[in-house]
Amino acid sequence: MRDIRCLLIGDQVWAMQRRSSGWRANVATNSYQLIEPPAEILEYSQRVMQQLKADILGIDFIEDQQGTFWVLECNEIPGLAGFPEAARGLLAARLLNKL
């Protein structure tokens, strides 16, 4: 089973596919890799970010056996493990700008 975390910081977007032996891929993660976000996930994530007026957002999706994505959770302070170092720098810059 896989889930996808979509991470948005300002206009930047990353997506990470995580796999696990169970449905909770963020707990006993067997593997992860950065991917291009599927269009439906990207569009949904950007819409949520705009509606919440958020600067930073992480949304976790799970894919069912038919290939449909379902939202598991939305995080205003998402974990960054596995994302590029550039995401940390961009996040730090945005937070400093808010101070």
Short mmCIF file of C-alpha atoms in Angstrom, two decimals, residues 12-55:
data_model
loop_
_atom_site.label_atom_id
_atom_site.label_comp_id
_atom_site.label_asym_id
_atom_site.label_seq_id
_atom_site.Cartn_x
_atom_site.Cartn_y
_atom_site.Cartn_z
CA GLN A 12 6.86 25.32 -4.23
CA VAL A 13 5.38 21.82 -4.25
CA TRP A 14 6.97 18.42 -3.56
CA ALA A 15 5.34 15.02 -3.40
CA MET A 16 6.67 11.90 -1.72
CA GLN A 17 5.41 8.39 -2.23
CA ARG A 18 5.74 6.20 0.86
CA ARG A 19 5.18 2.47 1.07
CA SER A 20 4.53 0.27 4.06
CA SER A 21 3.25 -3.20 4.81
CA GLY A 22 0.06 -1.66 6.25
CA TRP A 23 -2.11 1.32 5.48
CA ARG A 24 -0.11 3.65 7.76
CA ALA A 25 2.83 4.27 5.45
CA ASN A 26 4.16 7.08 7.64
CA VAL A 27 4.69 4.68 10.56
CA ALA A 28 6.48 1.56 9.38
CA THR A 29 7.80 3.09 6.15
CA ASN A 30 9.56 0.49 3.99
CA SER A 31 10.50 2.91 1.21
CA TYR A 32 9.94 6.44 0.02
CA GLN A 33 10.78 8.48 -3.05
CA LEU A 34 10.06 11.91 -4.42
CA ILE A 35 7.61 11.86 -7.31
CA GLU A 36 5.75 14.27 -9.54
CA PRO A 37 2.40 14.74 -7.82
CA PRO A 38 -0.55 13.32 -9.75
CA ALA A 39 -2.59 16.21 -11.20
CA GLU A 40 -5.63 15.58 -9.00
CA ILE A 41 -3.50 15.66 -5.83
CA LEU A 42 -1.69 18.80 -6.93
CA GLU A 43 -4.89 20.66 -7.79
CA TYR A 44 -6.63 19.61 -4.58
CA SER A 45 -3.63 20.55 -2.42
CA GLN A 46 -3.29 23.98 -4.00
CA ARG A 47 -7.02 24.62 -3.58
CA VAL A 48 -6.88 23.69 0.12
CA MET A 49 -3.84 25.90 0.65
CA GLN A 50 -5.65 28.86 -0.93
CA GLN A 51 -8.83 28.26 1.07
CA LEU A 52 -6.89 28.05 4.34
CA LYS A 53 -4.70 31.03 3.35
CA ALA A 54 -1.74 28.91 4.47
CA ASP A 55 1.93 29.53 3.73
#
